[in-house]
Coordinates of C-alpha atoms and ligand atoms in Angstrom, one line a residue:
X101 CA -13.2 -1.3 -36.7
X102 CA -16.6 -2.1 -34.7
X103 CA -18.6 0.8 -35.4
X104 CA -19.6 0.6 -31.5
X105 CA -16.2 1.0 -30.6
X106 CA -15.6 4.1 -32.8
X107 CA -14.6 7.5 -30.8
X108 CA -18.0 8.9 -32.4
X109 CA -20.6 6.5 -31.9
X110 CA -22.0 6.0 -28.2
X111 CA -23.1 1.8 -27.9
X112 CA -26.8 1.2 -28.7
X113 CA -26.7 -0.1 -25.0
X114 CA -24.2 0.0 -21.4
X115 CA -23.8 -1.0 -18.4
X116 CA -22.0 0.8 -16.2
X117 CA -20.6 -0.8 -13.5
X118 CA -18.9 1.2 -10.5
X119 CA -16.8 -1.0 -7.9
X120 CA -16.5 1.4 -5.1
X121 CA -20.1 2.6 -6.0
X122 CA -20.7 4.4 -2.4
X123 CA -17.1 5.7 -2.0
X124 CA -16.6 9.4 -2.6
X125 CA -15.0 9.2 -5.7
X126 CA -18.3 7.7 -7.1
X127 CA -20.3 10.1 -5.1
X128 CA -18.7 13.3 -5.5
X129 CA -17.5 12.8 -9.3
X130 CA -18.6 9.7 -11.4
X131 CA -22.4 9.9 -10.5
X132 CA -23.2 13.4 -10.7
X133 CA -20.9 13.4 -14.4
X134 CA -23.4 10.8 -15.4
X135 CA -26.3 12.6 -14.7
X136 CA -24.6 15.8 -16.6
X137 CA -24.3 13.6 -19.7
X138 CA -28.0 12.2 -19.2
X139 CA -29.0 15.3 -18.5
X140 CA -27.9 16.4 -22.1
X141 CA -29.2 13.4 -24.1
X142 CA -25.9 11.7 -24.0
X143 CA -27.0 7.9 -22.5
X144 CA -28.2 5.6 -24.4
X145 CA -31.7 5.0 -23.4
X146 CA -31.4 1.5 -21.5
X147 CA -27.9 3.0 -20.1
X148 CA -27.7 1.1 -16.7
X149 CA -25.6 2.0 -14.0
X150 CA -24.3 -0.8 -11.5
X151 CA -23.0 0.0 -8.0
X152 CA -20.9 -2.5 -6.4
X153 CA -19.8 -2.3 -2.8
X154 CA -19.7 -3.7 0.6
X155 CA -22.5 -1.8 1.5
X156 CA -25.5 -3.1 3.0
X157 CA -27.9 -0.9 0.7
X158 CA -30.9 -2.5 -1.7
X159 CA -31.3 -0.2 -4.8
X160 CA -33.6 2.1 -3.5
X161 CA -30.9 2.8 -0.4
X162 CA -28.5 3.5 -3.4
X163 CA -30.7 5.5 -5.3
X164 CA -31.0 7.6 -2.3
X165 CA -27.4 7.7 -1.7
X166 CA -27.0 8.9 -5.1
X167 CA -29.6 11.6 -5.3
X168 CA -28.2 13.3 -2.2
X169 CA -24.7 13.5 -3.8
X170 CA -26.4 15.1 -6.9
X171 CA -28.2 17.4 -4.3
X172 CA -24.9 18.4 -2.9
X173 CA -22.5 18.2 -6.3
X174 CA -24.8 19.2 -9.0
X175 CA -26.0 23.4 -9.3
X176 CA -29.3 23.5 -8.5
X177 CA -30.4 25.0 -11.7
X178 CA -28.8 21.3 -13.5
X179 CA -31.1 19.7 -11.3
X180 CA -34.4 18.7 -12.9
X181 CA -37.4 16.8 -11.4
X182 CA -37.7 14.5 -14.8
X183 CA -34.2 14.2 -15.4
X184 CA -33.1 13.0 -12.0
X185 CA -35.9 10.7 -11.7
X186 CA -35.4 9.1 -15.1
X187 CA -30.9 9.3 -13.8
X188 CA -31.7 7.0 -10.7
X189 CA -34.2 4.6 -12.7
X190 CA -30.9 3.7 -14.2
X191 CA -29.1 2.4 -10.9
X192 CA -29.2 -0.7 -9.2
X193 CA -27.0 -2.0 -6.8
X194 CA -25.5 -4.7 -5.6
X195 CA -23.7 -5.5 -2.4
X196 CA -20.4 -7.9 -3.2
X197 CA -17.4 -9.4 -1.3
X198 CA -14.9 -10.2 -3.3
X199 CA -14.3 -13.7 -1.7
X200 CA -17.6 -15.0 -1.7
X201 CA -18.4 -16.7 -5.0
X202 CA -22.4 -16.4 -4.4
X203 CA -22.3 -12.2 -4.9
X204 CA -20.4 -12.9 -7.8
X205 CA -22.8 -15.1 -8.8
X206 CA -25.7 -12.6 -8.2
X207 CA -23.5 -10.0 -10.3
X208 CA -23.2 -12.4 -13.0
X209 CA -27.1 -12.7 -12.9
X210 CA -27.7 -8.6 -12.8
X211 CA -25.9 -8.4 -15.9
X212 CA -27.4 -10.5 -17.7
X213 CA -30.7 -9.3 -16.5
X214 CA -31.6 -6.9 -19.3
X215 CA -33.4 -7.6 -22.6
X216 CA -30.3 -9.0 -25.1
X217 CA -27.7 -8.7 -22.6
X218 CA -24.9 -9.8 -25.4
X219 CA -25.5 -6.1 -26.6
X220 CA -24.5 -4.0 -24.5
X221 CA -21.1 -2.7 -23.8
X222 CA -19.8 -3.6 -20.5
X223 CA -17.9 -1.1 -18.6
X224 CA -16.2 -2.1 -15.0
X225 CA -15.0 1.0 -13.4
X226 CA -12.7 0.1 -10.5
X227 CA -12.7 2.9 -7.9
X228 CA -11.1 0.8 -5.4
X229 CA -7.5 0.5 -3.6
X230 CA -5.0 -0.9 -6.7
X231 CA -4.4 -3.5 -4.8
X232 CA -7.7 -5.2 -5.6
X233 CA -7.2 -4.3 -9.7
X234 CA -6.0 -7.9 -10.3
X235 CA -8.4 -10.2 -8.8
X236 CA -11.3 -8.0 -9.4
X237 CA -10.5 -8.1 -13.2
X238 CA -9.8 -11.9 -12.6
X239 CA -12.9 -13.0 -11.1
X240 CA -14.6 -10.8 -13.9
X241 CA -12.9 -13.2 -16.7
X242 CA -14.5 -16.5 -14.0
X243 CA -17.9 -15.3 -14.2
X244 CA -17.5 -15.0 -18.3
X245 CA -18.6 -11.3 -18.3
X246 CA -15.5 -9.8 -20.3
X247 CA -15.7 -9.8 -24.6
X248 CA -14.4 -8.0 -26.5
X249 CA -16.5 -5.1 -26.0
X250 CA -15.7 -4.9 -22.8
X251 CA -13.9 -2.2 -21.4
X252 CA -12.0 -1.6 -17.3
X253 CA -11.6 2.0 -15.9
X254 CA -8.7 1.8 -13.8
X255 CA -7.7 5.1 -10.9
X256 CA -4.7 6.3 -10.7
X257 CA -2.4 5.6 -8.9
X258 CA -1.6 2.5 -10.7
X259 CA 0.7 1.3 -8.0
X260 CA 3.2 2.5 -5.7
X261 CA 6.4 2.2 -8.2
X262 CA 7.2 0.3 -11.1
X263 CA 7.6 -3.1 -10.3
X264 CA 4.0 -2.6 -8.5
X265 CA 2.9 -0.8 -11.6
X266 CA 4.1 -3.8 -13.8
X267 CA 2.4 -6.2 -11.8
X268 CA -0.8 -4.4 -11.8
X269 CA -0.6 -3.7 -15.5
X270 CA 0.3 -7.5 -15.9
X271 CA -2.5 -8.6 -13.9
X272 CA -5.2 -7.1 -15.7
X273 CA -3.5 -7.3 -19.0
X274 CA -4.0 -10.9 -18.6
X275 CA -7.7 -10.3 -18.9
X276 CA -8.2 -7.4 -20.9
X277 CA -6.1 -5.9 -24.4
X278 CA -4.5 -2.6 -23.7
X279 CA -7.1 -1.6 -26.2
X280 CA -10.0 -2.2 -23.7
X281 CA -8.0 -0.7 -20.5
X282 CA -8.6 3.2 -19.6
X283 CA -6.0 4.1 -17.1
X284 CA -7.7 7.8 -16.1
X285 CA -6.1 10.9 -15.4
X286 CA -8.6 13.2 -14.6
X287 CA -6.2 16.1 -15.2
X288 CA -6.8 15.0 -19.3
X289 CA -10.1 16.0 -19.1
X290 CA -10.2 19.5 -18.1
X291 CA -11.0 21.6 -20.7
X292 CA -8.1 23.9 -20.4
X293 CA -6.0 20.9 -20.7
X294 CA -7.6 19.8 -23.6
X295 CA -7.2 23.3 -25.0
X296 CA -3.6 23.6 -24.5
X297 CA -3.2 21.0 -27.6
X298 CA -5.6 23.2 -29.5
X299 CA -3.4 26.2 -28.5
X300 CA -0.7 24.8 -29.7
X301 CA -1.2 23.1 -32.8
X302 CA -4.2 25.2 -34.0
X303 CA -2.3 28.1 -34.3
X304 CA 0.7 28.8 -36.1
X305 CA 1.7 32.0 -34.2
X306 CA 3.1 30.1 -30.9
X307 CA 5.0 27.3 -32.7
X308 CA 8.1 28.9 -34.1
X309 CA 8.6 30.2 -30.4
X310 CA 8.1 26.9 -28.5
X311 CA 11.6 26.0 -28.2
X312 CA 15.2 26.7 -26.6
X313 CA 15.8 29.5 -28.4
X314 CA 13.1 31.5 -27.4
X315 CA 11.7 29.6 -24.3
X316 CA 13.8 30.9 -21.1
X317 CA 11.7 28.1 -18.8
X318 CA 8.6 26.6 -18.2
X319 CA 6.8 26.5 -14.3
X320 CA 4.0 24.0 -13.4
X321 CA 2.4 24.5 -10.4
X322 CA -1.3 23.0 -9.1
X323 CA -1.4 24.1 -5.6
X324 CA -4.3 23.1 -3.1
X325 CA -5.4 24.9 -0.3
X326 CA -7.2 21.5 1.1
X327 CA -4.9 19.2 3.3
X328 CA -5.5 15.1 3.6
X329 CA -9.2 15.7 5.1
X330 CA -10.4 11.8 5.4
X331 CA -7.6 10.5 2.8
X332 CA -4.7 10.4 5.1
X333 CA -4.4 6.4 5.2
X334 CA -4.4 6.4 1.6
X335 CA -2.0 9.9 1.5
X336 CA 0.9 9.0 4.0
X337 CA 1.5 6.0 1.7
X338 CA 1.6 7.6 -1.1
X339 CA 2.4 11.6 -0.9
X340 CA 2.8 14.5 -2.9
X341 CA 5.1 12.9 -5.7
X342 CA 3.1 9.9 -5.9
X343 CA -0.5 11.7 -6.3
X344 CA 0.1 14.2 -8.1
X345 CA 4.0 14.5 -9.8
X346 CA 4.0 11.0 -11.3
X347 CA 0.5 11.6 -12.7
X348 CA -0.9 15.0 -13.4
X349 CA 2.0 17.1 -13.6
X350 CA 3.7 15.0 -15.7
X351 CA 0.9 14.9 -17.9
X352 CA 1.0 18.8 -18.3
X353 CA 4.9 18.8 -18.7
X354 CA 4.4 16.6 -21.6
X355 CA 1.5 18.2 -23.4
X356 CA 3.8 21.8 -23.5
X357 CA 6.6 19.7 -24.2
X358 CA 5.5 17.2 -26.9
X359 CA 5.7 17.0 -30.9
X360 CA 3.0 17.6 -32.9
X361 CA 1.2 14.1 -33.9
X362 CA 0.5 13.7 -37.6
X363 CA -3.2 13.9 -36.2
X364 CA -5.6 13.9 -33.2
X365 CA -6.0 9.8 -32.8
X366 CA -6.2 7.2 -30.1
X367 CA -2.4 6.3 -30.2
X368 CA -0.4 9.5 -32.2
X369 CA -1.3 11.6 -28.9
X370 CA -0.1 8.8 -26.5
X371 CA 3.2 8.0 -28.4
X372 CA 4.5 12.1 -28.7
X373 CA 3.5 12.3 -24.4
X374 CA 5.5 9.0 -24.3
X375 CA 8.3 10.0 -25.9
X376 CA 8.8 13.4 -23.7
X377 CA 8.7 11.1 -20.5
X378 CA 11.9 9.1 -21.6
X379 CA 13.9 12.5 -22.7
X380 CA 13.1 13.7 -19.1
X381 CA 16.8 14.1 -17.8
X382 CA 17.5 10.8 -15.4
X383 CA 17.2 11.6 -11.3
X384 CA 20.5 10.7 -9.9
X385 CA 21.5 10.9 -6.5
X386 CA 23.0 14.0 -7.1
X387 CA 20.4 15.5 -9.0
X388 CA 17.6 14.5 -6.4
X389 CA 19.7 16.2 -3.6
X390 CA 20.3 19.5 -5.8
X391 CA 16.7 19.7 -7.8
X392 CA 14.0 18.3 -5.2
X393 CA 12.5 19.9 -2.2
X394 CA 9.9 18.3 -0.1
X395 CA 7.6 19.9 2.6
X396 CA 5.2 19.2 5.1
X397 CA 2.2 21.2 6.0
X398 CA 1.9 22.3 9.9
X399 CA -0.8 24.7 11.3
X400 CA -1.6 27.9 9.8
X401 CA -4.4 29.7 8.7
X402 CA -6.1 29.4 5.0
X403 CA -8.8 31.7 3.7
X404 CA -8.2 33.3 7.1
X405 CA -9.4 29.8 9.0
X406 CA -7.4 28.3 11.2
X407 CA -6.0 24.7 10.0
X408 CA -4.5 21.9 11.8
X409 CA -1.0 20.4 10.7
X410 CA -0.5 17.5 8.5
X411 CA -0.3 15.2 11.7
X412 CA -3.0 16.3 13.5
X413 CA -4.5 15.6 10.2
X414 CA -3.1 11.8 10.5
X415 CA -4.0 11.6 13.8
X416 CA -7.5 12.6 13.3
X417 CA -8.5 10.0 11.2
X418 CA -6.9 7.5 13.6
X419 CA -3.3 7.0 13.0
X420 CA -0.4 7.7 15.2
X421 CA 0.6 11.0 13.1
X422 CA 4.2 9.8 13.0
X423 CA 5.4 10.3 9.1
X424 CA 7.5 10.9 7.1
X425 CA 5.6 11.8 4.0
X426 CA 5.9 14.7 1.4
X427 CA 2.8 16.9 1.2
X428 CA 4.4 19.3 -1.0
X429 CA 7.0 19.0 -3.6
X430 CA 9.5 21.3 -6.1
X431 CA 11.5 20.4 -8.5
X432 CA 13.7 21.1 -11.4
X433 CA 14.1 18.4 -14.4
X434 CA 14.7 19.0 -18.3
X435 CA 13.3 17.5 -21.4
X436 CA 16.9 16.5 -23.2
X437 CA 15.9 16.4 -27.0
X438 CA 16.2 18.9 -29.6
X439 CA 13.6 21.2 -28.8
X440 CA 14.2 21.5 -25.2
X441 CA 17.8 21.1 -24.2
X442 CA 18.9 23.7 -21.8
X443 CA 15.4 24.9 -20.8
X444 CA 14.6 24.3 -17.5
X445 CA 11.1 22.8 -15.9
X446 CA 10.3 23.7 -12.6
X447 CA 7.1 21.9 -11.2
X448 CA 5.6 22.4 -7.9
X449 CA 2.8 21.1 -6.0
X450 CA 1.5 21.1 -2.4
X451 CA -1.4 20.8 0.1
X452 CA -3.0 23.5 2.0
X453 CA -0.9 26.2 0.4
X454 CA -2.2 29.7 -0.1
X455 CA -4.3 29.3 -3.1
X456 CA -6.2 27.0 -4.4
X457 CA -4.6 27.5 -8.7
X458 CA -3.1 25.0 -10.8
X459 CA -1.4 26.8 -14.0
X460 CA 1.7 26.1 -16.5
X461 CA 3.7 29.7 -17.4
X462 CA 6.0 29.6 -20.0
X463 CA 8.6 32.4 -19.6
X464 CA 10.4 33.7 -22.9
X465 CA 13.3 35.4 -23.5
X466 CA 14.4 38.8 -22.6
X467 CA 14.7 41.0 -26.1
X468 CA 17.9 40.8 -26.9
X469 CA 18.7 44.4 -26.3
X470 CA 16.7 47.4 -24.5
X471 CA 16.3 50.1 -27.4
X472 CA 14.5 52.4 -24.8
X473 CA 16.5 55.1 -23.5
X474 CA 16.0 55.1 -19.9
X475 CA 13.6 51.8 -20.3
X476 CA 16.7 49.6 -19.3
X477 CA 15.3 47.2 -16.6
X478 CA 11.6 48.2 -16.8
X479 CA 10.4 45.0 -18.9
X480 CA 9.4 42.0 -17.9
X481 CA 10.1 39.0 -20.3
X482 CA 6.9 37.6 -21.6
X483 CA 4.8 35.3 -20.4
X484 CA 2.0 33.0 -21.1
X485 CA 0.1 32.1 -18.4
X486 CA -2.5 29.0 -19.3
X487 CA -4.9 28.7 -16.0
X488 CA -6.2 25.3 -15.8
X489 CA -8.2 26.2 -12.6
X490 CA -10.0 27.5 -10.9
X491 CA -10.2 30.0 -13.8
X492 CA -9.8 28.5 -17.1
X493 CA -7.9 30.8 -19.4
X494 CA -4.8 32.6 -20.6
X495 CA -2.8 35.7 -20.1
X496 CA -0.6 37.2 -21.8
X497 CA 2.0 39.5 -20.6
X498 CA 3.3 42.0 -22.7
X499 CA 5.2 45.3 -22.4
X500 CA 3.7 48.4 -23.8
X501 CA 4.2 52.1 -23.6
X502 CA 2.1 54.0 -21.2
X503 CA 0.0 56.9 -23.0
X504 CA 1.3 60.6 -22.7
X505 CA 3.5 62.8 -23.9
X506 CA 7.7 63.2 -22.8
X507 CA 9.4 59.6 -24.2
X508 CA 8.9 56.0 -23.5
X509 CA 7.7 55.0 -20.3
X510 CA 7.3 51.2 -20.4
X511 CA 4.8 49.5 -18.1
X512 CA 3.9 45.3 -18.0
X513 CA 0.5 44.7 -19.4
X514 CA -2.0 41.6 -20.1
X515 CA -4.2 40.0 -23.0
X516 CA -6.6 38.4 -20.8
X517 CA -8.8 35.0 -22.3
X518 CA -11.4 33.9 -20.2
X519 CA -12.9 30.7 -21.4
X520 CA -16.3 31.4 -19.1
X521 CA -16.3 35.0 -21.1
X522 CA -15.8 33.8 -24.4
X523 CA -17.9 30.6 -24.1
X524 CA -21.1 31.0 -23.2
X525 CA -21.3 27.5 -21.6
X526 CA -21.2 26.1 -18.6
X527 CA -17.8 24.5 -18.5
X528 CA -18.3 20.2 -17.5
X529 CA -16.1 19.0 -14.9
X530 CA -13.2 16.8 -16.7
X531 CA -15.0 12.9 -15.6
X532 CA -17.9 13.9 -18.3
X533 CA -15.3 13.9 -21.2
X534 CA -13.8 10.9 -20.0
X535 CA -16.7 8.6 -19.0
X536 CA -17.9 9.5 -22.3
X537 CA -15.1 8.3 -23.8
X538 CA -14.7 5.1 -22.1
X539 CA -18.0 4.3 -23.6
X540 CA -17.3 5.1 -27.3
X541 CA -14.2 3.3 -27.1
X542 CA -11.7 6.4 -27.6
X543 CA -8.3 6.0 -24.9
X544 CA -6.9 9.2 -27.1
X545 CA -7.2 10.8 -23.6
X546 CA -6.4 8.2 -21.2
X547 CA -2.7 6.7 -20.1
X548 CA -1.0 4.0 -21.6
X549 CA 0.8 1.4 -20.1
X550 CA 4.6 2.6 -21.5
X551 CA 3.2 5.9 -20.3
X552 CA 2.7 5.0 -17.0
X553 CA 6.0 2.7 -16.2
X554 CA 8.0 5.5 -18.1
X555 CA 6.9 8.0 -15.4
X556 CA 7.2 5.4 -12.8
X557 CA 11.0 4.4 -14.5
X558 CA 11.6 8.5 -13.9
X559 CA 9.7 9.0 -10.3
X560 CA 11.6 6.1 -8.2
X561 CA 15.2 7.6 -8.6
X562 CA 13.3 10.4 -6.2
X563 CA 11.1 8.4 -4.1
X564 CA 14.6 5.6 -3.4
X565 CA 17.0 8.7 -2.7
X566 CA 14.7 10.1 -0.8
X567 CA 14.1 7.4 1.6
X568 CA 17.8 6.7 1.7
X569 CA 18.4 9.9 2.9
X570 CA 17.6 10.7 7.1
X571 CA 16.5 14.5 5.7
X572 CA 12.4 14.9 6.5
X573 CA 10.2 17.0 4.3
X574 CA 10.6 20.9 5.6
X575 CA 7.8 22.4 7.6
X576 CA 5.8 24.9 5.9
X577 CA 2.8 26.6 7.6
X578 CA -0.7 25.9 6.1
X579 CA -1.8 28.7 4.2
X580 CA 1.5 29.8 2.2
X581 CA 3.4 29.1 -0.9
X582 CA 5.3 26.1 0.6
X583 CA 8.9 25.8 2.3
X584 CA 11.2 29.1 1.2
X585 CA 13.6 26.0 0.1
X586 CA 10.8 26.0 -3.1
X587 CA 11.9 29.5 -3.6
X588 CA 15.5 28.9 -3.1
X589 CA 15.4 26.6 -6.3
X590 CA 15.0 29.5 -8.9
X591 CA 16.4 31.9 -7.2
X592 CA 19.7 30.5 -7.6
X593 CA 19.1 30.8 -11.2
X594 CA 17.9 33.5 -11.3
X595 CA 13.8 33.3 -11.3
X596 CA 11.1 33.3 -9.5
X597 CA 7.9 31.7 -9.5
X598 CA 5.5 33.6 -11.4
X599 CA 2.3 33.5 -9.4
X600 CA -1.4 34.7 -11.5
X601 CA -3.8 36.6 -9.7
X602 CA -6.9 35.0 -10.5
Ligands
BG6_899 C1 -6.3 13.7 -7.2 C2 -5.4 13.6 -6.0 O1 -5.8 12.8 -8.2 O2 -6.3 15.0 -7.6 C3 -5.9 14.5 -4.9 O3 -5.4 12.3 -5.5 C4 -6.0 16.0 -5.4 O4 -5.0 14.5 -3.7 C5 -6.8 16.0 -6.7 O5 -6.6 16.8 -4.4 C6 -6.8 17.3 -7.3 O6 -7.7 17.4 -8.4 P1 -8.4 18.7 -8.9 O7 -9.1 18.4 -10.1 O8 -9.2 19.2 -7.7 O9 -7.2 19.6 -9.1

C-alpha cells in the first residue's frame, strides 16, 4: 500500500479543494473543522485550502468570509490570534463557472502553483447540488488534475433514487476508483456513533443479549426542533425520508444491527452494514400503507417561540408553498436474518418537533416471571438508551428495590454515562474525524456505493407508494412529537416511544 494513503499517516502535503466554498455547508462545518484540526497540529504544514465558487470574492474577500464563520462557529476560547492567522494563510480562492473553460484553466494553474505540486494529495470536496457531481468530476479528469492520489468528497444525498444514484455513482466512477470516492455521512462521525461499535464489540457483557431472544425492539429517533429555514428548495424535493431515513438512520439501524467484522478495516465495517441493508424486510404496497406515517409541520410554538408552518416556510424563501412533501416520518421495518427475525425497528424522524435529541433505545425483554409479591406490574423492561445528541451518552434503566424496611417495593432506576463527565475533552463535531480521514486515505467511515443503492433499492418501494397514493402527510403542530398517527404505530403493538430526558 502507499504509505500516504495508509489510515495513519497524514500526506506530507494537500490541497484541499471545496466546490461550494462560500455555501453554508463550507461555512458553518467544513472550515471551522479545519481550523479545529490545524488548531491541534493536525495539517500538514503547506496544507492549502482551495475555495471554488461563483462568487465574485479575491482571497482576501474569502479569507474574510471565512474568519467570520469561525467567529460565529468556533467557541471563543478555540479561537487564537496565531492560529487563525496561520488557518487563513492557507486559503485561496477562486471564482469558477463550470462552463467556461478559462476558470478551469486558472484552477488548473492554482494547483499546480505550489513548490512540487506532483506531491501533494489532492482532495475535491463537492459541496454542491448532485446534479453537478458528474461533470465536475469530468472536467477534473480534462484539466489532468486526478492520479491516483487523488481523492472526491461527495454530500449526501447521492441522488434522488436509485437509478439517479446509479448514474451519479457511474458518472464519477468513470473518473475515480471507489477507493478514491468518500461518499459522507456525517452521522458516521459523531463520537457517540463511533462509540456504539466500541460498545458493542469491546465488551462482552452486551453481546449474548443482542438478539431476538432477549431484544423485545429497537426505536431510532433524531428529532429536530429547526424547520426548512433557507433549505426549502432543496427540502420539498427531497423530504424527510430522503434526508435523513435513506442516510442517517439507516446508518444507525445497521451499526446496532450488524455482525461483528473480523476487525476494524476500510472494507470489513462496510460489508457487515451492507449486509443488514439487504435483510431489511422489502416495502410492499401493503406494508408501506400499514408501517409508514408521514407528517407535515404547521404552526406552533417551539422553546416557547412562535413558528410558522412548513408552507409559510416554502413561501418565505419564494416558492408558492404548495407541497406535498414529508417533513416527518415513522416507520416500522425488520432486519430478517438470524439474529433479528421477529424484532421490530421503529424509526422516526421529523422537523420542528419538541426536542431537539437524536437517540437509538433498545428495549429488552420483560423477566420471564414477576417473583415479587405484590411487585406484579411495577417493572419496566430494560432499556439502553445511547444518546447521540445533544448529549452524548448512555442510560441504563434498571429496576431496583427502594430502601426501607416492610417487603419489596420496586421502583425504575438509571446507570447514567456521560461522555462530557467521563472525558475530559472537548467533544469535536463529527466533519473533523472525517475530513481527517479523507486525507489519510481511510473510507472505513464513509458509504459505499452497494451501500448506498441498497438503501436506495429499500427507500423507493416508500417514496413510489407514496406518491401513488392521493393521502398527504398528516399535519402536526410545530413544537410536538409529530402526528398521534406516529403513536398509533406502537401502540397497536403494544409500545410506546421511549422518550430520554436529557
Ligand atoms: C443533514 C440534513 O444531513 O442532517 C438536515 O440534510 C438535518 O436536514 C441535519 O438538519 C441534521 O444533522 P445534525 O448533525 O444536526 O443532527
Amino acid at each position: 500500500m502507499d504509505p500516504s494513503s495508509s489510515p495513519h499517516v497524514l500526506p506530507a502535503a494537500c490541497d484541499f479543494t471545496v466546490f461550494g466554498g462560500t455555501g453554508d455547508l463550507a461555512l458553518r462545518k467544513l472550515l471551522p473543522a479545519l481550523y479545529h484540526r490545524d488548531l491541534e497540529g493536525q495539517l500538514p504544514a503547506d496544507h492549502r485550502i482551495l475555495g471554488v465558487s461563483m462568487s465574485d470574492l479575491d482571497d482576501a474577500g474569502w479569507r474574510d468570509a471565512v474568519h467570520a464563520a469561525l467567529t460565529t462557529y468556533v467557541d471563543p476560547e478555540q479561537l487564537l490570534t496565531p492560529a487563525v492567522d496561520r488557518f487563513l494563510a492557507r486559503l485561496y480562492h477562486l471564482r469558477l463557472d463550470a462552463r467556461n473553460a478559462e476558470d478551469w484553466d486558472r484552477f488548473h494553474a492554482l494547483l499546480k502553483e505550489r513548490a512540487h505540486p506532483e506531491d501533494a494529495v489532492r482532495v475535491f470536496y463537492l459541496a454542491v447540488a448532485p446534479r453537478l457531481f458528474g461533470s465536475i468530476c469530468q472536467r477534473l479528469d480534462e484539466i489532468g488534475v486526478v492520479d491516483e492520489r487523488a481523492r472526491v468528497v461527495l454530500e449526501k444525498p447521492i441522488g434522488h433514487d436509485l437509478d439517479s444514484a446509479r448514474e451519479i455513482n457511474d458518472a464519477v466512477g468513470r473518473v475515480f476508483d471507489e477507493s478514491q470516492i468518500f461518499r459522507i455521512d456525517h452521522y458516521l462521525g459523531k463520537e457517540s456513533v463511533q462509540n456504539l461499535l466500541v460498545t458493542r464489540f469491546a465488551n462482552t457483557f452486551l453481546e449474548p443479549l443482542w438478539n431476538s431472544r432477549w431484544v423485545d425492539h429497537v426505536q431510532i429517533t433524531v428529532s429536530e426542533t429547526v424547520g426548512v429555514g433557507g433549505r426549502g428548495e432543496y427540502y420539498d424535493h427531497a423530504g424527510a425520508l430522503r434526508d435523513m431515513v435513506q442516510n442517517h438512520l439507516l446508518q444507525l439501524l445497521c451499526l446496532v444491527a450488524m455482525e461483528p467484522p473480523t476487525y476494524v478495516g476500510r472494507e470489513t465495517v462496510r460489508d457487515e452494514k451492507v449486509k443488514v441493508l439487504q435483510a431489511l424486510e422489502p416495502m410492499t404496497p401493503e406494508a408501506v400503507d400499514r408501517d409508514t406515517v408521514r407528517g407535515r409541520y404547521d404552526v406552533g410554538l417551539v422553546d416557547g417561540e412562535a413558528v410558522p408552518s412548513y408552507s409559510e416556510d416554502l413561501q418565505a424563501g419564494g416558492s408558492h408553498g404548495r407541497s406535498r412533501t414529508e417533513t416527518f416520518v415513522a416507520l416500522k421495518t425488520e432486519v430478517q436474518n438470524w439474529r433479528w427475525a421477529g424484532v421490530p425497528f421503529y424509526l422516526r424522524t421529523g422537523k420542528r418537533m419538541d426536542r431537539r435529541a437524536s437517540e437509538i433505545v433498545v428495549v429488552f425483554k420483560e423477566p420471564p416471571h414477576s417473583m415479587f409479591p405484590g411487585a406484579e406490574g411495577a417493572t419496566a423492561p430494560n432499556r439502553l438508551h445511547i444518546l447521540v445528541q445533544p448529549d452524548e451518552g448512555m442510560r441504563l434503566h434498571l429496576t431496583a428495590k427502594e430502601p426501607g424496611p416492610g417487603g419489596y417495593r420496586l421502583r425504575p432506576v438509571s446507570l447514567d454515562l456521560s461522555y462530557a463527565a467521563a472525558f475530559d475533552a472537548r467533544l469535536p463535531d463529527a466533519y473533523e474525524r472525517l475530513l481527517m480521514d479523507v486525507m489519510k486515505g481511510n473510507p472505513t467511515l464513509f458509504m459505499r456505493r452497494d451501500e448506498v443503492e441498497a438503501a436506495w433499492t429499500w427507500t423507493e418501494p416508500i417514496l413510489r407508494r407514496w406518491a401513488a397514493t392521493a393521502e398527504r402527510p398528516r399535519r402536526y403542530p410545530a413544537g410536538t412529537p409529530g402526528p398521534t398517527a406516529a403513536a398509533m404505530l406502537l401502540e397497536r403493538d403494544g409500545r410506546t416511544w421511549q422518550e430520554t430526558d436529557q
